[in-house]
Each structure stands twice: as C-alpha cells, then as structure tokens.
mmCIF file of C-alpha atoms and ligand atoms in Angstrom:
data_model
loop_
_atom_site.group_PDB
_atom_site.id
_atom_site.type_symbol
_atom_site.label_atom_id
_atom_site.label_comp_id
_atom_site.label_asym_id
_atom_site.label_seq_id
_atom_site.Cartn_x
_atom_site.Cartn_y
_atom_site.Cartn_z
ATOM 1 C CA UNK A 1 -20.557 -6.670 -0.601
ATOM 2 C CA UNK A 2 -16.963 -8.218 -0.070
ATOM 3 C CA UNK A 3 -14.229 -5.865 -1.359
ATOM 4 C CA UNK A 4 -10.851 -6.558 -1.300
ATOM 5 C CA UNK A 5 -8.161 -3.906 -1.807
ATOM 6 C CA UNK A 6 -4.126 -4.109 -1.727
ATOM 7 C CA UNK A 7 -2.397 -1.215 -0.644
ATOM 8 C CA UNK A 8 0.773 0.638 0.180
ATOM 9 C CA UNK A 9 1.022 3.833 2.433
ATOM 10 C CA UNK A 10 -0.252 7.506 2.102
ATOM 11 C CA UNK A 11 -2.219 7.246 -1.337
ATOM 12 C CA UNK A 12 -3.562 3.779 -0.370
ATOM 13 C CA UNK A 13 -4.608 4.891 3.056
ATOM 14 C CA UNK A 14 -6.834 8.210 1.861
ATOM 15 C CA UNK A 15 -8.191 5.886 -0.770
ATOM 16 C CA UNK A 16 -9.339 3.528 1.505
ATOM 17 C CA UNK A 17 -10.591 6.313 3.854
ATOM 18 C CA UNK A 18 -12.953 7.431 0.775
ATOM 19 C CA UNK A 19 -13.663 3.851 -0.059
ATOM 20 C CA UNK A 20 -15.119 3.068 3.749
ATOM 21 C CA UNK A 21 -17.307 6.394 3.157
ATOM 22 C CA UNK A 22 -18.442 5.326 -0.641
ATOM 23 C CA UNK A 23 -19.187 1.508 0.406
ATOM 24 C CA UNK A 24 -20.136 1.693 4.526
ATOM 25 C CA UNK A 25 -21.859 -1.571 4.716
ATOM 26 C CA UNK A 26 -19.381 -3.362 2.520
ATOM 27 C CA UNK A 27 -16.781 -5.890 4.288
ATOM 28 C CA UNK A 28 -13.458 -4.634 3.326
ATOM 29 C CA UNK A 29 -10.193 -6.543 3.692
ATOM 30 C CA UNK A 30 -6.943 -4.880 3.054
ATOM 31 C CA UNK A 31 -3.872 -6.759 2.219
ATOM 32 C CA UNK A 32 -1.208 -4.256 3.180
ATOM 33 C CA UNK A 33 2.298 -4.134 1.879
ATOM 34 C CA UNK A 34 5.307 -5.106 3.935
ATOM 35 C CA UNK A 35 8.250 -4.606 1.677
ATOM 36 C CA UNK A 36 8.770 -1.265 3.101
ATOM 37 C CA UNK A 37 9.407 -2.914 6.570
ATOM 38 C CA UNK A 38 12.593 -1.760 8.595
ATOM 39 C CA UNK A 39 14.058 -2.988 11.817
ATOM 40 C CA UNK A 40 15.580 0.027 13.859
ATOM 41 C CA UNK A 41 16.653 0.385 17.550
ATOM 42 C CA UNK A 42 15.378 -2.993 17.631
ATOM 43 C CA UNK A 43 11.871 -2.108 16.729
ATOM 44 C CA UNK A 44 10.068 -3.562 13.884
ATOM 45 C CA UNK A 45 8.746 -0.833 11.654
ATOM 46 C CA UNK A 46 5.709 -1.496 8.991
ATOM 47 C CA UNK A 47 5.169 1.961 7.545
ATOM 48 C CA UNK A 48 2.505 0.920 5.289
ATOM 49 C CA UNK A 49 0.264 -1.148 7.560
ATOM 50 C CA UNK A 50 0.620 1.699 10.470
ATOM 51 C CA UNK A 51 -0.319 4.378 7.876
ATOM 52 C CA UNK A 52 -3.321 2.462 6.896
ATOM 53 C CA UNK A 53 -4.567 1.550 10.444
ATOM 54 C CA UNK A 54 -3.761 5.297 11.710
ATOM 55 C CA UNK A 55 -5.554 6.851 8.892
ATOM 56 C CA UNK A 56 -8.405 5.095 8.797
ATOM 57 C CA UNK A 57 -8.618 4.620 13.051
ATOM 58 C CA UNK A 58 -8.226 8.626 13.149
ATOM 59 C CA UNK A 59 -4.798 8.982 14.789
ATOM 60 C CA UNK A 60 -2.720 9.774 11.624
ATOM 61 C CA UNK A 61 -0.787 13.275 11.501
ATOM 62 C CA UNK A 62 -2.716 14.222 8.397
ATOM 63 C CA UNK A 63 -0.642 16.774 6.938
ATOM 64 C CA UNK A 64 2.472 14.301 7.057
ATOM 65 C CA UNK A 65 0.782 11.468 6.082
ATOM 66 C CA UNK A 66 2.308 8.886 8.234
ATOM 67 C CA UNK A 67 2.988 8.922 11.899
ATOM 68 C CA UNK A 68 0.720 9.904 14.968
ATOM 69 C CA UNK A 69 -1.064 13.093 14.828
ATOM 70 C CA UNK A 70 -0.373 15.330 18.381
ATOM 71 C CA UNK A 71 3.103 13.628 18.341
ATOM 72 C CA UNK A 72 6.572 14.396 20.223
ATOM 73 C CA UNK A 73 9.798 13.630 19.606
ATOM 74 C CA UNK A 74 11.698 13.148 22.897
ATOM 75 C CA UNK A 75 12.961 9.564 22.456
ATOM 76 C CA UNK A 76 14.374 10.670 18.895
ATOM 77 C CA UNK A 77 16.161 13.642 20.235
ATOM 78 C CA UNK A 78 17.592 11.468 23.153
ATOM 79 C CA UNK A 79 18.924 9.018 20.852
ATOM 80 C CA UNK A 80 20.343 11.426 18.701
ATOM 81 C CA UNK A 81 22.304 13.054 21.785
ATOM 82 C CA UNK A 82 23.651 9.425 22.313
ATOM 83 C CA UNK A 83 24.722 9.273 18.585
ATOM 84 C CA UNK A 84 22.478 6.565 17.777
ATOM 85 C CA UNK A 85 22.493 5.934 14.022
ATOM 86 C CA UNK A 86 20.355 6.200 11.648
ATOM 87 C CA UNK A 87 18.924 9.976 12.309
ATOM 88 C CA UNK A 88 17.302 10.120 8.698
ATOM 89 C CA UNK A 89 14.757 8.283 9.904
ATOM 90 C CA UNK A 90 12.614 9.112 13.046
ATOM 91 C CA UNK A 91 9.970 7.648 15.147
ATOM 92 C CA UNK A 92 7.665 10.011 17.694
ATOM 93 C CA UNK A 93 6.937 8.985 21.145
ATOM 94 C CA UNK A 94 3.101 7.871 20.647
ATOM 95 C CA UNK A 95 4.453 5.711 17.741
ATOM 96 C CA UNK A 96 7.006 4.233 19.370
ATOM 97 C CA UNK A 97 4.477 2.562 21.778
ATOM 98 C CA UNK A 98 3.030 0.549 18.629
ATOM 99 C CA UNK A 99 6.574 -0.458 17.938
ATOM 100 C CA UNK A 100 7.171 -1.642 21.081
ATOM 101 C CA UNK A 101 3.789 -3.531 21.445
ATOM 102 C CA UNK A 102 4.454 -4.967 17.912
ATOM 103 C CA UNK A 103 8.110 -5.939 18.561
ATOM 104 C CA UNK A 104 7.410 -7.753 21.857
ATOM 105 C CA UNK A 105 4.414 -9.398 20.292
ATOM 106 C CA UNK A 106 6.536 -10.791 17.428
ATOM 107 C CA UNK A 107 9.375 -11.736 19.925
ATOM 108 C CA UNK A 108 6.717 -13.941 21.951
ATOM 109 C CA UNK A 109 6.309 -15.545 18.781
ATOM 110 C CA UNK A 110 2.930 -14.040 17.406
ATOM 111 C CA UNK A 111 2.846 -13.912 13.743
ATOM 112 C CA UNK A 112 2.606 -10.202 11.902
ATOM 113 C CA UNK A 113 -1.133 -10.850 11.167
ATOM 114 C CA UNK A 114 -1.772 -11.666 14.729
ATOM 115 C CA UNK A 115 -0.016 -8.574 15.848
ATOM 116 C CA UNK A 116 -1.647 -6.346 13.416
ATOM 117 C CA UNK A 117 -5.125 -7.623 14.311
ATOM 118 C CA UNK A 118 -4.086 -6.885 17.918
ATOM 119 C CA UNK A 119 -3.187 -3.229 17.214
ATOM 120 C CA UNK A 120 -6.195 -3.043 14.906
ATOM 121 C CA UNK A 121 -8.367 -3.786 18.121
ATOM 122 C CA UNK A 122 -7.274 -0.406 19.488
ATOM 123 C CA UNK A 123 -7.485 1.513 16.175
ATOM 124 C CA UNK A 124 -10.973 -0.003 14.960
ATOM 125 C CA UNK A 125 -10.106 0.738 11.147
ATOM 126 C CA UNK A 126 -13.193 -0.720 10.018
ATOM 127 C CA UNK A 127 -11.569 -2.753 7.727
ATOM 128 C CA UNK A 128 -9.433 -5.937 7.868
ATOM 129 C CA UNK A 129 -5.888 -5.305 7.778
ATOM 130 C CA UNK A 130 -3.994 -8.070 7.249
ATOM 131 C CA UNK A 131 -0.268 -7.995 5.925
ATOM 132 C CA UNK A 132 0.742 -9.722 2.652
ATOM 133 C CA UNK A 133 2.692 -12.318 4.618
ATOM 134 C CA UNK A 134 3.875 -12.979 7.924
ATOM 135 C CA UNK A 135 7.319 -13.867 6.303
ATOM 136 C CA UNK A 136 9.589 -11.117 6.156
ATOM 137 C CA UNK A 137 10.563 -9.252 3.314
ATOM 138 C CA UNK A 138 12.364 -6.268 2.579
ATOM 139 C CA UNK A 139 12.521 -4.030 -0.348
ATOM 140 C CA UNK A 140 16.208 -3.311 -1.264
ATOM 141 C CA UNK A 141 17.046 -0.746 -4.162
ATOM 142 C CA UNK A 142 20.610 -1.163 -5.774
ATOM 143 C CA UNK A 143 22.186 1.927 -6.707
ATOM 144 C CA UNK A 144 25.820 3.209 -7.548
ATOM 145 C CA UNK A 145 27.128 6.097 -5.588
ATOM 146 C CA UNK A 146 30.737 6.754 -4.405
ATOM 147 C CA UNK A 147 31.048 3.561 -2.425
ATOM 148 C CA UNK A 148 30.129 1.683 -5.469
ATOM 149 C CA UNK A 149 27.358 -0.380 -6.282
ATOM 150 C CA UNK A 150 25.452 -1.889 -3.712
ATOM 151 C CA UNK A 151 21.890 -2.705 -2.385
ATOM 152 C CA UNK A 152 20.428 -0.280 0.360
ATOM 153 C CA UNK A 153 17.169 -0.523 2.330
ATOM 154 C CA UNK A 154 14.128 0.750 0.370
ATOM 155 C CA UNK A 155 13.726 3.136 3.592
ATOM 156 C CA UNK A 156 17.420 4.633 3.114
ATOM 157 C CA UNK A 157 16.839 5.282 -0.857
ATOM 158 C CA UNK A 158 13.379 6.835 -0.181
ATOM 159 C CA UNK A 159 13.582 9.010 3.043
ATOM 160 C CA UNK A 160 17.474 9.610 3.170
ATOM 161 C CA UNK A 161 18.069 9.938 -0.128
ATOM 162 C CA UNK A 162 14.580 10.929 -1.519
ATOM 163 C CA UNK A 163 14.912 8.715 -4.591
ATOM 164 C CA UNK A 164 17.420 11.343 -5.749
ATOM 165 C CA UNK A 165 20.059 8.462 -6.680
ATOM 166 C CA UNK A 166 18.643 6.251 -9.613
ATOM 167 C CA UNK A 167 17.409 2.765 -8.859
ATOM 168 C CA UNK A 168 19.287 0.545 -11.081
ATOM 169 C CA UNK A 169 17.316 -2.516 -9.263
ATOM 170 C CA UNK A 170 14.494 -2.856 -6.675
ATOM 171 C CA UNK A 171 14.357 -6.397 -5.391
ATOM 172 C CA UNK A 172 12.026 -7.848 -2.800
ATOM 173 C CA UNK A 173 14.252 -9.712 -0.699
ATOM 174 C CA UNK A 174 12.546 -12.726 0.601
ATOM 175 C CA UNK A 175 10.195 -12.938 -1.862
ATOM 176 C CA UNK A 176 10.807 -16.587 -3.132
ATOM 177 C CA UNK A 177 10.217 -17.963 0.829
ATOM 178 C CA UNK A 178 7.435 -15.580 1.507
ATOM 179 C CA UNK A 179 4.115 -17.037 1.709
ATOM 180 C CA UNK A 180 0.689 -15.279 1.506
ATOM 181 C CA UNK A 181 -0.533 -14.436 5.272
ATOM 182 C CA UNK A 182 -3.456 -16.393 6.677
ATOM 183 C CA UNK A 183 -6.493 -15.070 5.165
ATOM 184 C CA UNK A 184 -4.883 -13.275 2.281
ATOM 185 C CA UNK A 185 -5.797 -15.895 -0.594
ATOM 186 C CA UNK A 186 -9.528 -16.538 1.061
ATOM 187 C CA UNK A 187 -10.369 -13.058 1.243
ATOM 188 C CA UNK A 188 -9.492 -12.822 -2.584
ATOM 189 C CA UNK A 189 -11.446 -16.016 -3.394
ATOM 190 C CA UNK A 190 -14.483 -14.837 -1.219
ATOM 191 C CA UNK A 191 -14.041 -11.268 -2.793
ATOM 192 C CA UNK A 192 -16.795 -9.634 -5.098
ATOM 193 C CA UNK A 193 -14.813 -7.068 -6.558
ATOM 194 C CA UNK A 194 -10.955 -6.442 -5.911
ATOM 195 C CA UNK A 195 -10.005 -2.716 -5.906
ATOM 196 C CA UNK A 196 -6.141 -1.514 -6.468
ATOM 197 C CA UNK A 197 -5.776 2.195 -4.824
ATOM 198 C CA UNK A 198 -3.630 4.749 -6.654
ATOM 199 C CA UNK A 199 -0.581 3.266 -4.499
ATOM 200 C CA UNK A 200 2.853 2.852 -5.903
ATOM 201 C CA UNK A 201 2.626 0.231 -8.506
ATOM 202 C CA UNK A 202 6.391 -0.861 -7.809
ATOM 203 C CA UNK A 203 6.908 -1.077 -4.505
ATOM 204 C CA UNK A 204 3.344 -1.130 -3.052
ATOM 205 C CA UNK A 205 1.036 -3.360 -5.282
ATOM 206 C CA UNK A 206 4.091 -4.658 -7.281
ATOM 207 C CA UNK A 207 5.495 -5.909 -4.190
ATOM 208 C CA UNK A 208 2.278 -7.766 -2.929
ATOM 209 C CA UNK A 209 1.657 -9.193 -6.403
ATOM 210 C CA UNK A 210 5.586 -11.009 -5.658
ATOM 211 C CA UNK A 211 4.113 -12.830 -3.036
ATOM 212 C CA UNK A 212 3.461 -16.763 -4.240
ATOM 213 C CA UNK A 213 -0.216 -17.180 -5.495
ATOM 214 C CA UNK A 214 -1.578 -13.646 -5.045
ATOM 215 C CA UNK A 215 -1.654 -12.718 -8.596
ATOM 216 C CA UNK A 216 -2.744 -16.113 -9.880
ATOM 217 C CA UNK A 217 -5.779 -15.833 -7.063
ATOM 218 C CA UNK A 218 -6.423 -12.254 -8.446
ATOM 219 C CA UNK A 219 -6.722 -12.898 -12.104
ATOM 220 C CA UNK A 220 -9.843 -14.564 -12.167
ATOM 221 C CA UNK A 221 -11.621 -12.012 -10.221
ATOM 222 C CA UNK A 222 -13.050 -8.735 -11.096
ATOM 223 C CA UNK A 223 -10.137 -6.400 -10.571
ATOM 224 C CA UNK A 224 -10.474 -2.273 -10.963
ATOM 225 C CA UNK A 225 -7.634 -0.145 -10.486
ATOM 226 C CA UNK A 226 -7.158 3.532 -10.245
ATOM 227 C CA UNK A 227 -4.274 4.904 -11.946
ATOM 228 C CA UNK A 228 -1.547 6.575 -9.581
ATOM 229 C CA UNK A 229 -0.130 8.327 -12.742
ATOM 230 C CA UNK A 230 -1.807 11.815 -13.968
ATOM 231 C CA UNK A 231 -0.838 13.124 -16.871
ATOM 232 C CA UNK A 232 2.642 11.697 -16.963
ATOM 233 C CA UNK A 233 3.225 12.598 -13.192
ATOM 234 C CA UNK A 234 2.686 10.735 -9.709
ATOM 235 C CA UNK A 235 -0.324 11.861 -8.148
ATOM 236 C CA UNK A 236 1.988 11.926 -5.092
ATOM 237 C CA UNK A 237 5.228 10.231 -3.880
ATOM 238 C CA UNK A 238 8.145 9.388 -6.077
ATOM 239 C CA UNK A 239 6.496 6.637 -8.252
ATOM 240 C CA UNK A 240 8.306 7.811 -11.513
ATOM 241 C CA UNK A 241 11.648 7.261 -9.814
ATOM 242 C CA UNK A 242 10.528 3.284 -8.973
ATOM 243 C CA UNK A 243 8.810 2.905 -12.600
ATOM 244 C CA UNK A 244 11.682 3.830 -14.239
ATOM 245 C CA UNK A 245 13.897 1.182 -12.169
ATOM 246 C CA UNK A 246 11.979 -1.226 -13.917
ATOM 247 C CA UNK A 247 12.052 0.475 -17.429
ATOM 248 C CA UNK A 248 8.602 1.465 -17.236
ATOM 249 C CA UNK A 249 7.255 4.973 -18.534
ATOM 250 C CA UNK A 250 5.397 7.223 -15.916
ATOM 251 C CA UNK A 251 1.803 6.982 -17.620
ATOM 252 C CA UNK A 252 -1.071 5.654 -16.817
ATOM 253 C CA UNK A 253 -1.048 3.458 -20.120
ATOM 254 C CA UNK A 254 2.138 1.955 -19.434
ATOM 255 C CA UNK A 255 1.035 1.437 -15.387
ATOM 256 C CA UNK A 256 -1.593 -0.635 -16.957
ATOM 257 C CA UNK A 257 0.075 -2.751 -19.335
ATOM 258 C CA UNK A 258 2.558 -3.249 -16.166
ATOM 259 C CA UNK A 259 -0.156 -4.696 -14.311
ATOM 260 C CA UNK A 260 -1.542 -6.307 -17.526
ATOM 261 C CA UNK A 261 -4.737 -7.385 -18.759
ATOM 262 C CA UNK A 262 -5.161 -10.898 -17.386
ATOM 263 C CA UNK A 263 -4.857 -8.929 -13.918
ATOM 264 C CA UNK A 264 -7.092 -5.549 -14.621
ATOM 265 C CA UNK A 265 -10.592 -5.620 -15.865
ATOM 266 C CA UNK A 266 -10.974 -1.838 -15.130
ATOM 267 C CA UNK A 267 -8.829 1.135 -14.818
ATOM 268 C CA UNK A 268 -9.518 4.567 -13.857
ATOM 269 C CA UNK A 269 -7.742 7.243 -15.275
ATOM 270 C CA UNK A 270 -7.376 10.826 -15.127
ATOM 271 C CA UNK A 271 -9.674 12.727 -17.575
ATOM 272 C CA UNK A 272 -6.425 13.889 -19.396
ATOM 273 C CA UNK A 273 -5.292 10.197 -19.927
ATOM 274 C CA UNK A 274 -8.779 9.324 -21.567
ATOM 275 C CA UNK A 275 -7.254 7.830 -24.477
ATOM 276 C CA UNK A 276 -5.462 5.083 -22.383
ATOM 277 C CA UNK A 277 -6.610 1.373 -23.971
ATOM 278 C CA UNK A 278 -5.676 -1.909 -23.381
ATOM 279 C CA UNK A 279 -7.415 -5.155 -24.989
ATOM 280 C CA UNK A 280 -9.894 -6.780 -22.252
ATOM 281 C CA UNK A 281 -10.066 -3.415 -20.068
ATOM 282 C CA UNK A 282 -12.847 -1.075 -19.729
ATOM 283 C CA UNK A 283 -10.988 2.083 -19.011
ATOM 284 C CA UNK A 284 -12.939 5.171 -17.910
ATOM 285 C CA UNK A 285 -11.909 8.713 -17.026
ATOM 286 C CA UNK A 286 -12.787 10.658 -14.037
ATOM 287 C CA UNK A 287 -10.928 13.335 -11.742
ATOM 288 C CA UNK A 288 -8.273 11.369 -9.958
ATOM 289 C CA UNK A 289 -6.669 13.967 -7.509
ATOM 290 C CA UNK A 290 -7.356 13.380 -3.782
ATOM 291 C CA UNK A 291 -7.393 16.993 -2.671
ATOM 292 C CA UNK A 292 -9.640 15.831 0.611
ATOM 293 C CA UNK A 293 -11.962 13.167 1.874
ATOM 294 C CA UNK A 294 -14.726 14.185 -0.090
ATOM 295 C CA UNK A 295 -12.919 13.689 -3.662
ATOM 296 C CA UNK A 296 -11.294 10.364 -2.332
ATOM 297 C CA UNK A 297 -14.598 9.206 -1.563
ATOM 298 C CA UNK A 298 -15.737 10.436 -5.297
ATOM 299 C CA UNK A 299 -12.855 8.093 -6.831
ATOM 300 C CA UNK A 300 -13.447 5.152 -4.715
ATOM 301 C CA UNK A 301 -17.185 5.662 -5.770
ATOM 302 C CA UNK A 302 -16.206 5.813 -9.412
ATOM 303 C CA UNK A 303 -13.740 2.555 -9.108
ATOM 304 C CA UNK A 304 -16.679 0.534 -6.997
ATOM 305 C CA UNK A 305 -19.235 1.595 -9.775
ATOM 306 C CA UNK A 306 -16.859 0.351 -12.359
ATOM 307 C CA UNK A 307 -16.198 -3.126 -10.570
ATOM 308 C CA UNK A 308 -19.985 -3.678 -9.609
ATOM 309 C CA UNK A 309 -20.897 -3.147 -13.591
ATOM 310 C CA UNK A 310 -18.022 -5.468 -14.768
ATOM 311 C CA UNK A 311 -18.726 -8.166 -12.153
ATOM 312 C CA UNK A 312 -22.396 -8.067 -13.034
ATOM 313 C CA UNK A 313 -21.845 -8.556 -16.767
ATOM 314 C CA UNK A 314 -19.757 -11.521 -15.960
ATOM 315 C CA UNK A 315 -22.306 -12.873 -13.587
ATOM 316 C CA UNK A 316 -25.532 -12.819 -15.540
ATOM 317 C CA UNK A 317 -26.787 -16.382 -15.156
ATOM 318 C CA UNK A 318 -29.773 -17.014 -12.704
ATOM 319 C CA UNK A 319 -27.451 -19.234 -10.492
ATOM 320 C CA UNK A 320 -24.705 -16.572 -10.221
ATOM 321 C CA UNK A 321 -24.532 -15.291 -6.291
ATOM 322 C CA UNK A 322 -23.717 -11.888 -7.115
ATOM 323 C CA UNK A 323 -26.617 -9.517 -7.650
ATOM 324 C CA UNK A 324 -26.386 -5.843 -8.026
ATOM 325 C CA UNK A 325 -28.550 -5.391 -4.936
ATOM 326 C CA UNK A 326 -25.978 -6.826 -2.841
ATOM 327 C CA UNK A 327 -23.752 -3.652 -3.328
ATOM 328 C CA UNK A 328 -22.822 -2.157 -0.024
HETATM 329 N N1 FO1 B 1 9.031 9.012 6.188
HETATM 330 C C1 FO1 B 1 10.105 9.980 6.263
HETATM 331 O O1 FO1 B 1 10.382 10.720 5.092
HETATM 332 N N2 FO1 B 1 11.102 10.254 7.453
HETATM 333 C C2 FO1 B 1 10.983 9.640 8.579
HETATM 334 O O2 FO1 B 1 11.364 9.870 9.626
HETATM 335 C C3 FO1 B 1 9.652 8.364 8.760
HETATM 336 C C4 FO1 B 1 9.778 7.912 9.734
HETATM 337 C C5 FO1 B 1 8.694 7.055 9.804
HETATM 338 C C6 FO1 B 1 8.317 6.267 10.945
HETATM 339 C C7 FO1 B 1 7.032 5.624 10.986
HETATM 340 C C8 FO1 B 1 6.529 5.299 9.778
HETATM 341 O O3 FO1 B 1 5.308 4.442 9.855
HETATM 342 C C9 FO1 B 1 6.735 6.303 8.487
HETATM 343 C C10 FO1 B 1 7.613 6.714 8.932
HETATM 344 N N3 FO1 B 1 8.156 7.504 7.242
HETATM 345 C C11 FO1 B 1 9.183 8.331 7.316
HETATM 346 C C12 FO1 B 1 7.093 7.653 6.315
HETATM 347 C C13 FO1 B 1 7.736 6.091 5.169
HETATM 348 O O4 FO1 B 1 8.561 5.299 6.000
HETATM 349 C C14 FO1 B 1 7.497 5.846 3.980
HETATM 350 O O5 FO1 B 1 6.823 7.268 3.390
HETATM 351 C C15 FO1 B 1 7.185 5.077 3.560
HETATM 352 O O6 FO1 B 1 7.608 3.479 3.572
HETATM 353 C C16 FO1 B 1 6.467 4.942 1.715
HETATM 354 O O7 FO1 B 1 5.446 4.346 1.743
#
C-alpha cells in the first residue's frame, strides 16, 4: 500500500513512528514542512525535516522531541562566549554535523530534496522523506510590541517568545514562487491513501498546503486527518496561538472546517469531540493522546483503517486497482 503523509515536527514525527509500526510493509512518503527553516551562524537549519529523520532513524532526543540524543553543547557555549546572537536558539554539537553537511551540499548546488535524501541514507528512517519544496520559504509572524508592528521569523516567535505575543498574521514568505519538490506531486498521485498527522494545522500542514498544486493534487485522493485538538486544547505545542492568528477556534470541528471537505474524507477525533460533523466527511472518535509508541501506533492504525474503508468504498468496480488485500 502506498501512503503519503504531510508532517511538521514533533507530533508529526511521533505519529509517523506509529504509522510505520502499524503498516510495516507499506511504502510511506512523507512530505515535510520547511516553512520553519532558518539560517543561523551560516548554517541551514530544517527543524521539521530533522525531527522526522532523527525520530524515525532512532537518533532523536526523546524527552525534548527535537535535536540529537546524547548531545553536548560545546559549540553553543563557545559561540555565546563570543557574544554571538541569537542565543535563544541553540544547536547541539552532534546536530551541527548534520547542518554542516546540509549547508555544504546546498552551497555545492544540490537541491534540498537531494540533500535530505543524502542525510536519510545515514538515518534510514524507513520512509521516503521529501521537503515540500526545494525553493526557500520562511514562515514569518506579524506581531506588535515595543518596537512597533513588525514581522519576525517563526522561530523567534515560537522559541524566543514562546508564542506569548499574539500573532496578528502568519505569512509564508516565498510561497508564491515555491514549486513542489521533485516527487511530491507524483507521490500524491500514486498514493492509495493520504494521512494528515496531528501536526500544527497552520504552520505545518497549512504551510505545505500553500505550495502550488499540493492541495489540488490531494483533493481527489482519500485523505484522513487526525485532529491536533482534543477537547478544545492542542495535543501538544502551541497550535491554539497559530489558530487564533488565522481567526479559527481551537476545536476539532473548526480545524476540520479549516481544512475543508473537498480535502478531508475522514477525520479522527478524540472521544470527547465525538459530536464533530461536516458534510462529506466520515468522523470517528478514538483516544488520541500519544503517550508512547504503542498509543501512537493505535492512532495510526485507526487512521489507516478509516482511510482503507473510505478508499475501498470509492474503488468498488471490478476495474479498480485498489483492493483491501493490498494494505500493508
Ligand atoms: N526549540 C527550542 O525551543 N529551542 C531551541 O534552541 C531549538 C533549537 C533547535 C535546533 C534544531 C532543531 O532541529 C530544532 C530546534 N528547536 C528548538 C525546535 C524547533 O525549532 C521548533 O520546535 C519547531 O520548529 C516547531 O516545529
């Protein structure tokens, strides 16, 4: 079975680990968000791609959810001793090696998709990880503070300000010119089902959906989403602050409406959100908290079962290429 998933950082990566264990024989392509990317100290940092790669490759700092396990921070301390800014964002020593390889390959002319493939050759994440675009995009957040109304990089808002200053607008700089990376549209076209993990609907999934042609390619496919909101609060992270910026309530119902029914065919919500409804969408309620690998796998299994059912009911003719028995 061919599965495509769109993913942000920690929540997406943990869900994908569950998906891999729920469908070990499937061919999974992950389209990763690169709107969080930032260039610091001359290094090109792709937090969401690395979080997926390290999580699935067994190198993640499990407690933190990002960066490398068994990490040290000598370079960060040395940079701080020189007064290098920003000091609100830090790279561990092991992680810096990844960034040196990425930055050097990009400088040599390799596109980000090729660089990601090269990095994954070491980590063997068990999925094909493709950045949403090889073209540079950056999520910026418009805030008003003592310096007036201005746009700051998403990482500054998220990491330095912990989303404590209201986001007045969230903009993906470069979205108009960004084309899907090679393989993105083909993977979607070839997919039997598409699963949207409980990633941030605005700055992770919403960002990927802004890349030209991606939403249009997804609409005819069987797409099942897992709600990132449980009982009015984000499962993790500060998705509510991002939803507020786009005028959307923090609820499983509102996020489903934000994605819309031409896109979503199935929507997995938590048991306390069982009343969620939208025409054209099959809603199912399940426990949605990812406590550990097993609970993540159970959620992934439920999403996959729903997706297979929906796809099978669309493909009932004898000429259909999709059969239930194909599922991995
Ligand atoms: N998050 C932090 O809260 N502080 C950091 O210093 C930090 C550094 C960092 C370095 C590499 C990386 O891949 C991720 C890093 N993150 C850090 C996490 C990350 O920037 C955000 O949580 C995501 O971008 C949101 O998905």
